[in-house]
Amino acid sequence: RLRFLSTIDAIRDGIDRRIRALVPGDAGAIASALITGKRDALSTSVNDAMFISGLGHVLSISGYHMAVVAGVVFFVFRAGLALIPGIALRHPIKKWGALAALLAATFYLVLSGAEVATQRSFIMIAIVLIGVMVDRSALTLRNLALAALFVMLLAPESVVHPSFQMSFAATLALVAAYQGGGLWASGGRPGSLAAQAASWGLREITTLVLASLVAGLATTPYAAFHFHRLAPYGVIANLLAMPIVSVWVMPAGLLALLAMPFGFDGPLWRAMGQGIEWMDAVALWVASLPGAVGRIPAFGIGALVTATAGLCVICLLRTRLRWSGIALIAVAIVMALHTPQPDVLISANADLVAVRGADGHLSALRNGSDVLALREWLNADADARAPTDPSLKEGFNCDAAACIGRAPDGSVVSIARTAHGVVEDCDQASLVITPREGPPQCRALAIDRRKLGASGAMALHRVRGGWSIEEAVPPGSERPWAHHASHARPPNNPVSGADVTPRAEDLGADD
């Protein structure tokens, strides 16, 4: 198995080097991502523009890519055999085309790295193609359920990942809309060639707009939950870019793969790169539009589960009762909008602390060079500031012993740097945070290295004069092989679990 995986990875690396040698820059990086699944060479600006504009789904090999590959191979193979009457009249060329498409999809699955979205897409495509080969109709919602079961059997942990959730949500909504007639428009009565061409063009544009809108709405709760942002202009970007990707970029990539063993792939890779440059230009333009970045504060899992239930009700039921799913989605929106944001955030080693001020914005004190956690905190707070923004430090007053910030209710939060600062602020602050070891007795709630070593990063909410604590590693969640991480809790912290509200008098309530 390892030898096989090593061989496949070597092939992917070879194709990746070949593409990027012929198509430099971001166009080559995206071309490689579409063929090999490798996305590590894409620049930050273009990567952000792709997701802001709503074209980020192109970078993840999923149902769209798999359908294009299987569809092109099926059509070309069957059309080629249909040109030979002796074969077309005596043999089931449709089944042969389905088998060729299945083999091509299998190769694409292996070559692209077999991510969760790709596995789901392959399973659905395989079920449809096998149905063609055995003369059975394809029931698409059942196909989706079978694909979900297969993926969960192979990788059950993928259920909590955004790739699984967004991929299945978009497919469920598209299948339900198609079966309900929402993505199908009749071509009308036959007329002149120009009328038929105009009708076909209008139908295709309408279908593309509706598909982008349906998929975008279905994946919105998951994009907001995991990435804290929306794509308001996603329909515009998809309408301008996806036809080029469908008829130019992906077919050129497939032909280049076929021509690669013979050394004739260079012009085809360059043609693919030209189509990708158009998509990049669309992404950058849409991302530059006013209001293109829709930021959403972090919300809890309850709102996401409620929105998922609403989506399933709308898509799976066939009676008027399905519209009750809209009420569930409305409830989820209210829950998300009323999610309380933490007043204090502490990293696992206390080298980064953020305190929410009276104006509702976070101020951050950072003692290291790592900005990743701070960037994620700002994103989760729907804050557009960069981690290096000088205004992030304005909420603190510092001296040699400690830095002082204030929570929204005015209570004092101390980030103590010295032992003297810890002892002094234990009597004056409501919350003391220190990377050192705290004193055995403290009027304030003390978060020191012993506490952080046992619980990891923390988020604190100010409640009734005390503090409610959410821990990254709550008590009882330690794995058996990491039992050594469990330490005795400091006497100044009686909290015994996550998401609880201890008594204010136990946690150093203010006078």
Short mmCIF file of C-alpha atoms in Angstrom, two decimals:
data_model
loop_
_atom_site.label_atom_id
_atom_site.label_comp_id
_atom_site.label_asym_id
_atom_site.label_seq_id
_atom_site.Cartn_x
_atom_site.Cartn_y
_atom_site.Cartn_z
CA ARG A 1 0.00 0.00 0.00
CA LEU A 2 2.77 2.43 0.87
CA ARG A 3 4.56 1.61 -2.38
CA PHE A 4 1.39 2.29 -4.34
CA LEU A 5 0.76 5.59 -2.52
CA SER A 6 4.37 6.62 -3.06
CA THR A 7 4.08 5.91 -6.79
CA ILE A 8 0.86 7.93 -7.07
CA ASP A 9 2.38 10.81 -5.14
CA ALA A 10 5.41 10.79 -7.43
CA ILE A 11 3.09 10.98 -10.45
CA ARG A 12 1.22 13.88 -8.91
CA ASP A 13 4.46 15.70 -8.16
CA GLY A 14 5.66 15.17 -11.72
CA ILE A 15 2.44 16.53 -13.21
CA ASP A 16 2.53 19.44 -10.77
CA ARG A 17 6.08 20.39 -11.79
CA ARG A 18 5.23 20.05 -15.48
CA ILE A 19 2.18 22.31 -15.22
CA ARG A 20 3.90 25.02 -13.20
CA ALA A 21 6.91 24.99 -15.51
CA LEU A 22 4.68 25.70 -18.51
CA VAL A 23 2.11 27.94 -16.78
CA PRO A 24 3.83 30.17 -14.21
CA GLY A 25 2.16 32.10 -11.44
CA ASP A 26 -1.26 31.64 -9.93
CA ALA A 27 -2.73 30.28 -13.18
CA GLY A 28 -0.32 27.34 -13.03
CA ALA A 29 -0.99 26.82 -9.33
CA ILE A 30 -4.75 26.64 -9.94
CA ALA A 31 -4.28 24.37 -12.97
CA SER A 32 -2.27 22.00 -10.79
CA ALA A 33 -4.93 22.20 -8.07
CA LEU A 34 -7.64 21.21 -10.56
CA ILE A 35 -5.65 18.20 -11.81
CA THR A 36 -3.56 16.98 -8.86
CA GLY A 37 -5.36 18.53 -5.89
CA LYS A 38 -2.18 20.35 -4.74
CA ARG A 39 -3.08 23.88 -3.61
CA ASP A 40 0.06 24.90 -1.75
CA ALA A 41 1.51 27.18 -4.46
CA LEU A 42 -1.41 29.61 -4.75
CA SER A 43 -0.69 33.17 -3.60
CA THR A 44 -2.57 34.51 -0.60
CA SER A 45 -4.19 37.37 -2.51
CA VAL A 46 -5.70 35.17 -5.21
CA ASN A 47 -6.67 32.47 -2.71
CA ASP A 48 -8.53 35.04 -0.60
CA ALA A 49 -10.14 36.56 -3.70
CA MET A 50 -11.40 33.16 -4.80
CA PHE A 51 -13.19 32.57 -1.51
CA ILE A 52 -14.42 36.15 -1.10
CA SER A 53 -15.91 36.09 -4.60
CA GLY A 54 -17.60 32.72 -4.09
CA LEU A 55 -15.32 30.83 -6.50
CA GLY A 56 -13.42 28.97 -3.81
CA HIS A 57 -15.34 25.78 -4.61
CA VAL A 58 -13.38 25.55 -7.89
CA LEU A 59 -10.18 24.89 -5.91
CA SER A 60 -11.66 21.85 -4.16
CA ILE A 61 -12.12 18.90 -6.49
CA SER A 62 -15.73 17.90 -5.93
CA GLY A 63 -18.94 17.06 -7.78
CA TYR A 64 -18.53 19.69 -10.45
CA HIS A 65 -15.05 18.53 -11.49
CA MET A 66 -15.92 14.85 -11.30
CA ALA A 67 -19.09 15.39 -13.36
CA VAL A 68 -17.15 17.28 -16.05
CA VAL A 69 -14.50 14.56 -16.28
CA ALA A 70 -16.98 11.68 -16.39
CA GLY A 71 -19.37 13.56 -18.68
CA VAL A 72 -16.72 14.53 -21.23
CA VAL A 73 -15.27 11.00 -21.37
CA PHE A 74 -18.74 9.44 -21.62
CA PHE A 75 -19.80 11.77 -24.44
CA VAL A 76 -16.56 11.52 -26.44
CA PHE A 77 -16.27 7.73 -26.08
CA ARG A 78 -19.91 7.08 -26.99
CA ALA A 79 -19.89 9.61 -29.85
CA GLY A 80 -16.73 8.06 -31.27
CA LEU A 81 -18.21 4.57 -31.24
CA ALA A 82 -21.45 5.89 -32.76
CA LEU A 83 -19.46 6.91 -35.85
CA ILE A 84 -18.77 3.20 -36.53
CA PRO A 85 -22.11 1.64 -37.62
CA GLY A 86 -20.89 -1.94 -37.24
CA ILE A 87 -20.23 -1.35 -33.54
CA ALA A 88 -23.05 1.10 -32.79
CA LEU A 89 -25.75 -1.22 -34.17
CA ARG A 90 -24.54 -4.44 -32.58
CA HIS A 91 -23.12 -3.48 -29.19
CA PRO A 92 -24.29 -1.47 -26.14
CA ILE A 93 -22.03 1.53 -26.70
CA LYS A 94 -23.86 3.50 -24.01
CA LYS A 95 -22.76 0.97 -21.40
CA TRP A 96 -19.25 0.98 -22.81
CA GLY A 97 -19.20 4.76 -22.53
CA ALA A 98 -20.34 4.51 -18.91
CA LEU A 99 -17.54 2.03 -18.17
CA ALA A 100 -14.96 4.32 -19.79
CA ALA A 101 -16.29 7.27 -17.78
CA LEU A 102 -16.11 5.21 -14.56
CA LEU A 103 -12.47 4.30 -15.24
CA ALA A 104 -11.65 7.95 -15.99
CA ALA A 105 -13.37 9.08 -12.79
CA THR A 106 -11.47 6.46 -10.79
CA PHE A 107 -8.16 7.65 -12.21
CA TYR A 108 -9.09 11.26 -11.44
CA LEU A 109 -10.02 10.30 -7.88
CA VAL A 110 -6.62 8.68 -7.27
CA LEU A 111 -4.67 11.40 -9.06
CA SER A 112 -6.35 14.26 -7.20
CA GLY A 113 -5.60 12.94 -3.70
CA ALA A 114 -9.08 11.55 -2.87
CA GLU A 115 -10.28 14.25 -0.49
CA VAL A 116 -13.68 13.90 1.19
CA ALA A 117 -15.53 16.03 -1.37
CA THR A 118 -13.87 14.04 -4.18
CA GLN A 119 -14.80 10.72 -2.55
CA ARG A 120 -18.43 11.79 -2.23
CA SER A 121 -18.51 12.94 -5.84
CA PHE A 122 -16.89 9.75 -7.11
CA ILE A 123 -19.30 7.53 -5.20
CA MET A 124 -22.29 9.38 -6.63
CA ILE A 125 -20.89 9.34 -10.16
CA ALA A 126 -20.04 5.64 -9.80
CA ILE A 127 -23.56 4.78 -8.69
CA VAL A 128 -25.05 6.66 -11.65
CA LEU A 129 -22.66 5.06 -14.16
CA ILE A 130 -23.16 1.57 -12.73
CA GLY A 131 -26.91 2.18 -12.99
CA VAL A 132 -26.45 2.93 -16.68
CA MET A 133 -24.48 -0.28 -17.16
CA VAL A 134 -27.14 -2.46 -15.48
CA ASP A 135 -30.12 -0.64 -17.02
CA ARG A 136 -31.34 0.83 -13.76
CA SER A 137 -32.54 4.38 -13.26
CA ALA A 138 -30.50 6.61 -10.96
CA LEU A 139 -32.37 7.84 -7.86
CA THR A 140 -30.20 10.82 -6.99
CA LEU A 141 -31.30 11.41 -3.39
CA ARG A 142 -30.62 7.74 -2.65
CA ASN A 143 -27.27 8.14 -4.36
CA LEU A 144 -26.49 11.03 -2.03
CA ALA A 145 -27.45 8.97 1.02
CA LEU A 146 -25.30 6.04 -0.16
CA ALA A 147 -22.39 8.40 -0.81
CA ALA A 148 -22.72 9.83 2.71
CA LEU A 149 -22.74 6.34 4.23
CA PHE A 150 -19.67 5.28 2.25
CA VAL A 151 -17.73 8.40 3.22
CA MET A 152 -18.65 8.01 6.89
CA LEU A 153 -17.54 4.38 6.80
CA LEU A 154 -14.19 5.36 5.30
CA ALA A 155 -13.60 8.49 7.39
CA PRO A 156 -16.21 9.04 10.14
CA GLU A 157 -14.28 12.04 11.47
CA SER A 158 -14.98 13.91 8.22
CA VAL A 159 -18.56 14.61 9.38
CA VAL A 160 -17.36 17.61 11.43
CA HIS A 161 -15.19 19.03 8.64
CA PRO A 162 -16.40 21.88 6.42
CA SER A 163 -15.59 19.95 3.24
CA PHE A 164 -18.07 17.18 4.11
CA GLN A 165 -20.78 19.52 5.34
CA MET A 166 -20.63 22.04 2.48
CA SER A 167 -20.27 19.39 -0.20
CA PHE A 168 -23.29 17.36 0.89
CA ALA A 169 -25.40 20.44 1.65
CA ALA A 170 -24.83 21.90 -1.81
CA THR A 171 -25.52 18.57 -3.53
CA LEU A 172 -28.67 17.93 -1.49
CA ALA A 173 -30.05 21.37 -2.37
CA LEU A 174 -29.18 21.03 -6.07
CA VAL A 175 -30.72 17.57 -6.37
CA ALA A 176 -33.89 18.66 -4.55
CA ALA A 177 -34.20 21.78 -6.72
CA TYR A 178 -33.69 19.75 -9.89
CA GLN A 179 -36.24 17.13 -8.92
CA GLY A 180 -38.70 19.86 -8.02
CA GLY A 181 -38.26 21.55 -11.39
CA GLY A 182 -36.40 24.56 -10.03
CA LEU A 183 -33.34 23.98 -12.21
CA TRP A 184 -35.15 22.83 -15.32
CA ALA A 185 -36.75 25.05 -17.92
CA SER A 186 -38.57 23.67 -20.93
CA GLY A 187 -37.06 24.43 -24.29
CA GLY A 188 -40.47 25.33 -25.70
CA ARG A 189 -41.78 24.47 -29.10
CA PRO A 190 -39.37 24.04 -32.02
CA GLY A 191 -38.81 27.19 -34.04
CA SER A 192 -36.15 28.75 -36.16
CA LEU A 193 -32.49 27.96 -35.50
CA ALA A 194 -31.92 31.43 -34.07
CA ALA A 195 -34.93 31.07 -31.75
CA GLN A 196 -33.75 27.68 -30.55
CA ALA A 197 -30.24 29.02 -29.96
CA ALA A 198 -31.62 31.99 -28.00
CA SER A 199 -33.88 29.70 -25.97
CA TRP A 200 -30.98 27.35 -25.21
CA GLY A 201 -28.74 30.23 -24.15
CA LEU A 202 -31.40 31.73 -21.90
CA ARG A 203 -32.12 28.32 -20.37
CA GLU A 204 -28.44 27.68 -19.65
CA ILE A 205 -27.90 31.10 -18.10
CA THR A 206 -31.02 30.72 -15.97
CA THR A 207 -29.92 27.27 -14.83
CA LEU A 208 -26.45 28.53 -13.94
CA VAL A 209 -27.83 31.46 -11.95
CA LEU A 210 -30.30 29.26 -10.08
CA ALA A 211 -27.68 26.57 -9.41
CA SER A 212 -25.26 29.16 -8.00
CA LEU A 213 -27.99 30.69 -5.87
CA VAL A 214 -29.25 27.35 -4.54
CA ALA A 215 -25.78 25.98 -3.77
CA GLY A 216 -24.70 29.30 -2.25
CA LEU A 217 -27.71 29.48 0.07
CA ALA A 218 -27.31 25.83 1.11
CA THR A 219 -23.65 26.25 2.07
CA THR A 220 -24.07 29.66 3.75
CA PRO A 221 -24.60 28.31 7.31
CA TYR A 222 -21.46 26.17 7.09
CA ALA A 223 -19.31 28.90 5.55
CA ALA A 224 -20.47 31.29 8.27
CA PHE A 225 -19.82 28.73 11.04
CA HIS A 226 -16.37 27.59 9.93
CA PHE A 227 -14.96 30.64 8.12
CA HIS A 228 -17.07 33.50 9.56
CA ARG A 229 -17.71 35.06 6.16
CA LEU A 230 -20.16 35.12 3.27
CA ALA A 231 -19.93 35.75 -0.49
CA PRO A 232 -22.62 38.34 -1.35
CA TYR A 233 -21.59 38.49 -5.02
CA GLY A 234 -21.11 34.77 -5.52
CA VAL A 235 -23.81 34.51 -8.18
CA ILE A 236 -22.14 37.22 -10.29
CA ALA A 237 -18.71 35.58 -10.04
CA ASN A 238 -20.03 32.12 -10.89
CA LEU A 239 -22.06 33.44 -13.81
CA LEU A 240 -18.98 35.10 -15.32
CA ALA A 241 -16.40 32.40 -14.58
CA MET A 242 -18.01 28.96 -14.54
CA PRO A 243 -18.93 28.74 -18.26
CA ILE A 244 -15.25 29.30 -19.12
CA VAL A 245 -14.18 26.68 -16.59
CA SER A 246 -16.70 24.18 -17.99
CA VAL A 247 -16.08 24.54 -21.73
CA TRP A 248 -12.45 25.64 -21.75
CA VAL A 249 -10.41 25.04 -18.61
CA MET A 250 -11.42 21.49 -17.65
CA PRO A 251 -11.56 20.05 -21.22
CA ALA A 252 -8.12 21.54 -21.93
CA GLY A 253 -6.78 19.94 -18.76
CA LEU A 254 -8.17 16.52 -19.69
CA LEU A 255 -6.72 16.70 -23.19
CA ALA A 256 -3.37 17.80 -21.73
CA LEU A 257 -3.32 14.75 -19.44
CA LEU A 258 -3.95 12.46 -22.42
CA ALA A 259 -1.27 14.19 -24.51
CA MET A 260 1.29 14.32 -21.71
CA PRO A 261 2.84 10.85 -22.30
CA PHE A 262 3.49 11.86 -25.92
CA GLY A 263 4.97 15.29 -25.12
CA PHE A 264 2.19 17.26 -26.86
CA ASP A 265 0.69 18.72 -23.69
CA GLY A 266 2.45 22.12 -23.62
CA PRO A 267 -0.04 24.13 -25.75
CA LEU A 268 -2.96 22.56 -23.93
CA TRP A 269 -1.63 23.49 -20.49
CA ARG A 270 -1.09 27.04 -21.72
CA ALA A 271 -4.64 27.16 -23.09
CA MET A 272 -5.89 25.95 -19.72
CA GLY A 273 -3.88 28.69 -18.03
CA GLN A 274 -5.46 31.37 -20.23
CA GLY A 275 -8.93 30.29 -19.15
CA ILE A 276 -7.82 30.29 -15.50
CA GLU A 277 -6.45 33.82 -15.89
CA TRP A 278 -9.95 34.93 -16.85
CA MET A 279 -11.34 33.26 -13.74
CA ASP A 280 -8.66 34.94 -11.59
CA ALA A 281 -9.53 38.32 -13.09
CA VAL A 282 -13.22 37.76 -12.29
CA ALA A 283 -12.38 36.71 -8.72
CA LEU A 284 -10.15 39.73 -8.10
CA TRP A 285 -12.71 42.12 -9.59
CA VAL A 286 -15.62 40.74 -7.58
CA ALA A 287 -13.52 40.68 -4.39
CA SER A 288 -12.76 44.40 -4.89
CA LEU A 289 -16.45 45.39 -5.04
CA PRO A 290 -17.86 47.34 -2.07
CA GLY A 291 -19.22 44.98 0.58
CA ALA A 292 -17.69 41.91 -1.05
CA VAL A 293 -16.46 40.59 2.30
CA GLY A 294 -19.43 39.57 4.42
CA ARG A 295 -18.16 38.99 7.96
CA ILE A 296 -20.18 36.95 10.46
CA PRO A 297 -19.35 36.66 14.18
CA ALA A 298 -18.83 33.15 15.51
CA PHE A 299 -21.90 31.27 16.74
CA GLY A 300 -22.57 27.97 18.46
CA ILE A 301 -23.20 24.49 17.14
CA GLY A 302 -26.87 24.71 18.10
CA ALA A 303 -27.61 27.26 15.40
CA LEU A 304 -25.78 25.16 12.81
CA VAL A 305 -27.68 22.00 13.73
CA THR A 306 -31.00 23.88 13.58
CA ALA A 307 -30.15 25.30 10.14
CA THR A 308 -29.16 21.81 8.96
CA ALA A 309 -32.50 20.42 10.16
CA GLY A 310 -34.29 23.18 8.25
CA LEU A 311 -32.35 22.43 5.09
CA CYS A 312 -33.16 18.71 5.33
CA VAL A 313 -36.85 19.39 5.88
CA ILE A 314 -37.03 21.67 2.83
CA CYS A 315 -35.10 19.29 0.58
CA LEU A 316 -36.42 15.89 1.67
CA LEU A 317 -40.13 16.39 2.28
CA ARG A 318 -42.54 16.44 -0.66
CA THR A 319 -45.63 18.03 0.90
CA ARG A 320 -46.28 21.60 1.92
CA LEU A 321 -44.91 20.69 5.31
CA ARG A 322 -41.42 21.09 3.84
CA TRP A 323 -41.78 24.88 4.03
CA SER A 324 -41.72 24.57 7.81
CA GLY A 325 -37.99 24.22 7.30
CA ILE A 326 -37.91 27.96 6.64
CA ALA A 327 -39.08 28.51 10.22
CA LEU A 328 -36.21 26.33 11.48
CA ILE A 329 -33.72 28.33 9.43
CA ALA A 330 -35.21 31.57 10.79
CA VAL A 331 -34.77 30.23 14.34
CA ALA A 332 -31.16 29.33 13.51
CA ILE A 333 -30.50 32.87 12.26
CA VAL A 334 -31.92 34.35 15.47
CA MET A 335 -29.80 31.96 17.55
CA ALA A 336 -26.67 32.88 15.58
CA LEU A 337 -27.29 36.62 15.87
CA HIS A 338 -27.82 36.40 19.63
CA THR A 339 -24.74 34.32 20.39
CA PRO A 340 -22.76 36.08 23.16
CA GLN A 341 -19.18 36.78 22.20
CA PRO A 342 -16.40 36.10 24.73
CA ASP A 343 -15.11 39.01 26.79
CA VAL A 344 -11.61 37.57 27.29
CA LEU A 345 -9.60 35.16 25.11
CA ILE A 346 -6.42 33.49 26.35
CA SER A 347 -4.03 31.37 24.28
CA ALA A 348 -2.71 28.05 25.59
CA ASN A 349 0.53 29.55 26.93
CA ALA A 350 -0.83 33.03 27.75
CA ASP A 351 1.45 34.75 25.24
CA LEU A 352 -1.68 36.15 23.56
CA VAL A 353 -4.60 37.70 25.44
CA ALA A 354 -7.55 39.62 24.02
CA VAL A 355 -10.01 41.67 26.08
CA ARG A 356 -13.26 43.15 24.80
CA GLY A 357 -13.61 46.81 25.65
CA ALA A 358 -16.64 48.96 26.35
CA ASP A 359 -16.89 49.75 22.61
CA GLY A 360 -17.45 46.06 21.84
CA HIS A 361 -14.13 45.57 20.02
CA LEU A 362 -11.24 43.35 21.06
CA SER A 363 -7.90 44.69 22.22
CA ALA A 364 -5.02 42.23 22.06
CA LEU A 365 -1.69 41.90 23.81
CA ARG A 366 0.78 39.65 22.02
CA ASN A 367 4.18 38.63 23.40
CA GLY A 368 5.24 36.34 20.53
CA SER A 369 5.53 36.45 16.76
CA ASP A 370 2.70 34.03 15.99
CA VAL A 371 -0.27 35.91 14.55
CA LEU A 372 -2.36 32.90 13.46
CA ALA A 373 -4.43 32.66 16.64
CA LEU A 374 -5.04 36.42 16.69
CA ARG A 375 -6.12 36.36 13.06
CA GLU A 376 -8.61 33.61 13.83
CA TRP A 377 -9.92 35.48 16.87
CA LEU A 378 -10.49 38.61 14.80
CA ASN A 379 -12.22 36.62 12.06
CA ALA A 380 -14.48 34.96 14.61
CA ASP A 381 -15.32 38.42 15.96
CA ALA A 382 -16.16 39.76 12.45
CA ASP A 383 -13.31 42.25 12.93
CA ALA A 384 -11.65 43.39 9.69
CA ARG A 385 -8.46 44.59 11.36
CA ALA A 386 -5.17 42.88 10.60
CA PRO A 387 -3.31 41.15 13.47
CA THR A 388 -0.58 43.78 13.19
CA ASP A 389 -2.97 46.75 13.45
CA PRO A 390 -1.59 49.17 16.12
CA SER A 391 -5.11 49.95 17.33
CA LEU A 392 -5.32 46.46 18.87
CA LYS A 393 -3.04 47.58 21.71
CA GLU A 394 -4.96 50.72 22.60
CA GLY A 395 -7.16 49.02 25.20
CA PHE A 396 -4.27 48.26 27.59
CA ASN A 397 -2.27 50.36 30.05
CA CYS A 398 1.08 48.76 30.76
CA ASP A 399 3.94 49.16 33.23
CA ALA A 400 6.90 46.95 34.08
CA ALA A 401 4.80 44.60 36.25
CA ALA A 402 1.56 44.16 34.32
CA CYS A 403 -0.81 45.36 31.63
CA ILE A 404 -4.34 46.35 32.60
CA GLY A 405 -7.44 46.09 30.42
CA ARG A 406 -11.11 46.49 31.20
CA ALA A 407 -14.03 44.21 30.35
CA PRO A 408 -17.27 45.73 28.98
CA ASP A 409 -18.67 46.17 32.51
CA GLY A 410 -15.51 47.98 33.63
CA SER A 411 -14.02 45.14 35.67
CA VAL A 412 -10.23 45.01 35.70
CA VAL A 413 -8.33 42.35 33.77
CA SER A 414 -4.63 42.07 34.60
CA ILE A 415 -1.98 40.42 32.43
CA ALA A 416 0.78 40.13 35.02
CA ARG A 417 4.39 39.82 33.87
CA THR A 418 6.18 39.56 37.21
CA ALA A 419 5.54 37.81 40.52
CA HIS A 420 5.09 41.21 42.17
CA GLY A 421 2.46 42.11 39.56
CA VAL A 422 0.56 38.89 40.24
CA VAL A 423 0.47 39.44 44.01
CA GLU A 424 -0.50 43.09 43.70
CA ASP A 425 -3.26 42.58 41.13
CA CYS A 426 -4.75 39.61 42.99
CA ASP A 427 -6.16 42.15 45.44
CA GLN A 428 -7.28 44.74 42.90
CA ALA A 429 -8.35 42.98 39.69
CA SER A 430 -11.27 40.75 38.84
CA LEU A 431 -9.19 38.50 36.59
CA VAL A 432 -5.43 37.87 36.67
CA ILE A 433 -3.71 36.17 33.74
CA THR A 434 -0.08 35.17 33.99
CA PRO A 435 2.28 32.74 32.26
CA ARG A 436 3.89 32.22 35.67
CA GLU A 437 2.65 30.11 38.54
CA GLY A 438 -0.04 31.94 40.49
CA PRO A 439 -0.25 32.29 44.29
CA PRO A 440 -2.20 29.69 46.30
CA GLN A 441 -4.74 32.32 47.43
CA CYS A 442 -6.12 35.11 45.23
CA ARG A 443 -9.27 37.25 45.50
CA ALA A 444 -9.42 37.44 41.73
CA LEU A 445 -9.84 34.52 39.37
CA ALA A 446 -6.25 33.59 38.50
CA ILE A 447 -5.41 31.90 35.21
CA ASP A 448 -1.80 30.71 35.43
CA ARG A 449 0.39 28.16 33.67
CA ARG A 450 -0.91 25.27 35.78
CA LYS A 451 -4.48 26.01 34.78
CA LEU A 452 -3.58 26.56 31.13
CA GLY A 453 -1.51 23.38 31.08
CA ALA A 454 -4.59 21.40 32.08
CA SER A 455 -7.24 23.20 30.04
CA GLY A 456 -5.47 24.74 27.04
CA ALA A 457 -6.77 27.96 25.52
CA MET A 458 -9.76 29.61 27.19
CA ALA A 459 -12.66 31.92 26.43
CA LEU A 460 -14.25 33.78 29.33
CA HIS A 461 -17.62 35.53 29.58
CA ARG A 462 -18.41 38.10 32.26
CA VAL A 463 -21.56 37.00 34.13
CA ARG A 464 -23.12 38.26 37.37
CA GLY A 465 -19.90 39.67 38.72
CA GLY A 466 -17.98 36.43 38.04
CA TRP A 467 -16.64 34.59 35.02
CA SER A 468 -18.01 31.77 32.89
CA ILE A 469 -15.20 29.70 31.37
CA GLU A 470 -15.03 27.70 28.15
CA GLU A 471 -11.96 25.50 27.95
CA ALA A 472 -10.34 24.05 24.85
CA VAL A 473 -9.69 20.83 26.81
CA PRO A 474 -12.48 20.55 29.39
CA PRO A 475 -12.13 18.10 32.30
CA GLY A 476 -12.80 14.50 31.36
CA SER A 477 -11.91 14.96 27.71
CA GLU A 478 -8.30 13.84 27.98
CA ARG A 479 -7.45 10.86 25.79
CA PRO A 480 -6.16 7.74 27.60
CA TRP A 481 -2.76 8.09 25.93
CA ALA A 482 -2.52 11.73 27.10
CA HIS A 483 -3.49 11.18 30.73
CA HIS A 484 -0.30 12.89 31.84
CA ALA A 485 -1.80 16.22 30.72
CA SER A 486 -4.32 16.13 33.56
CA HIS A 487 -3.13 18.15 36.53
CA ALA A 488 -4.60 19.04 39.85
CA ARG A 489 -6.63 22.19 39.60
CA PRO A 490 -5.44 25.28 41.45
CA PRO A 491 -7.35 26.02 44.62
CA ASN A 492 -8.44 29.41 43.29
CA ASN A 493 -10.44 27.83 40.44
CA PRO A 494 -13.44 25.72 41.48
CA VAL A 495 -14.72 25.32 37.92
CA SER A 496 -15.30 21.62 37.24
CA GLY A 497 -16.51 21.71 33.64
CA ALA A 498 -16.81 23.72 30.49
CA ASP A 499 -19.71 26.01 29.67
CA VAL A 500 -20.69 26.49 33.30
CA THR A 501 -21.27 29.60 35.37
CA PRO A 502 -19.51 29.28 38.74
CA ARG A 503 -20.68 31.29 41.74
CA ALA A 504 -19.45 34.85 41.58
CA GLU A 505 -18.26 34.79 45.20
CA ASP A 506 -16.10 31.73 44.44
CA LEU A 507 -14.42 33.36 41.46
CA GLY A 508 -13.44 36.66 43.01
CA ALA A 509 -16.49 38.87 42.58
CA ASP A 510 -15.95 42.61 42.62
CA ASP A 511 -16.97 44.57 45.70
#
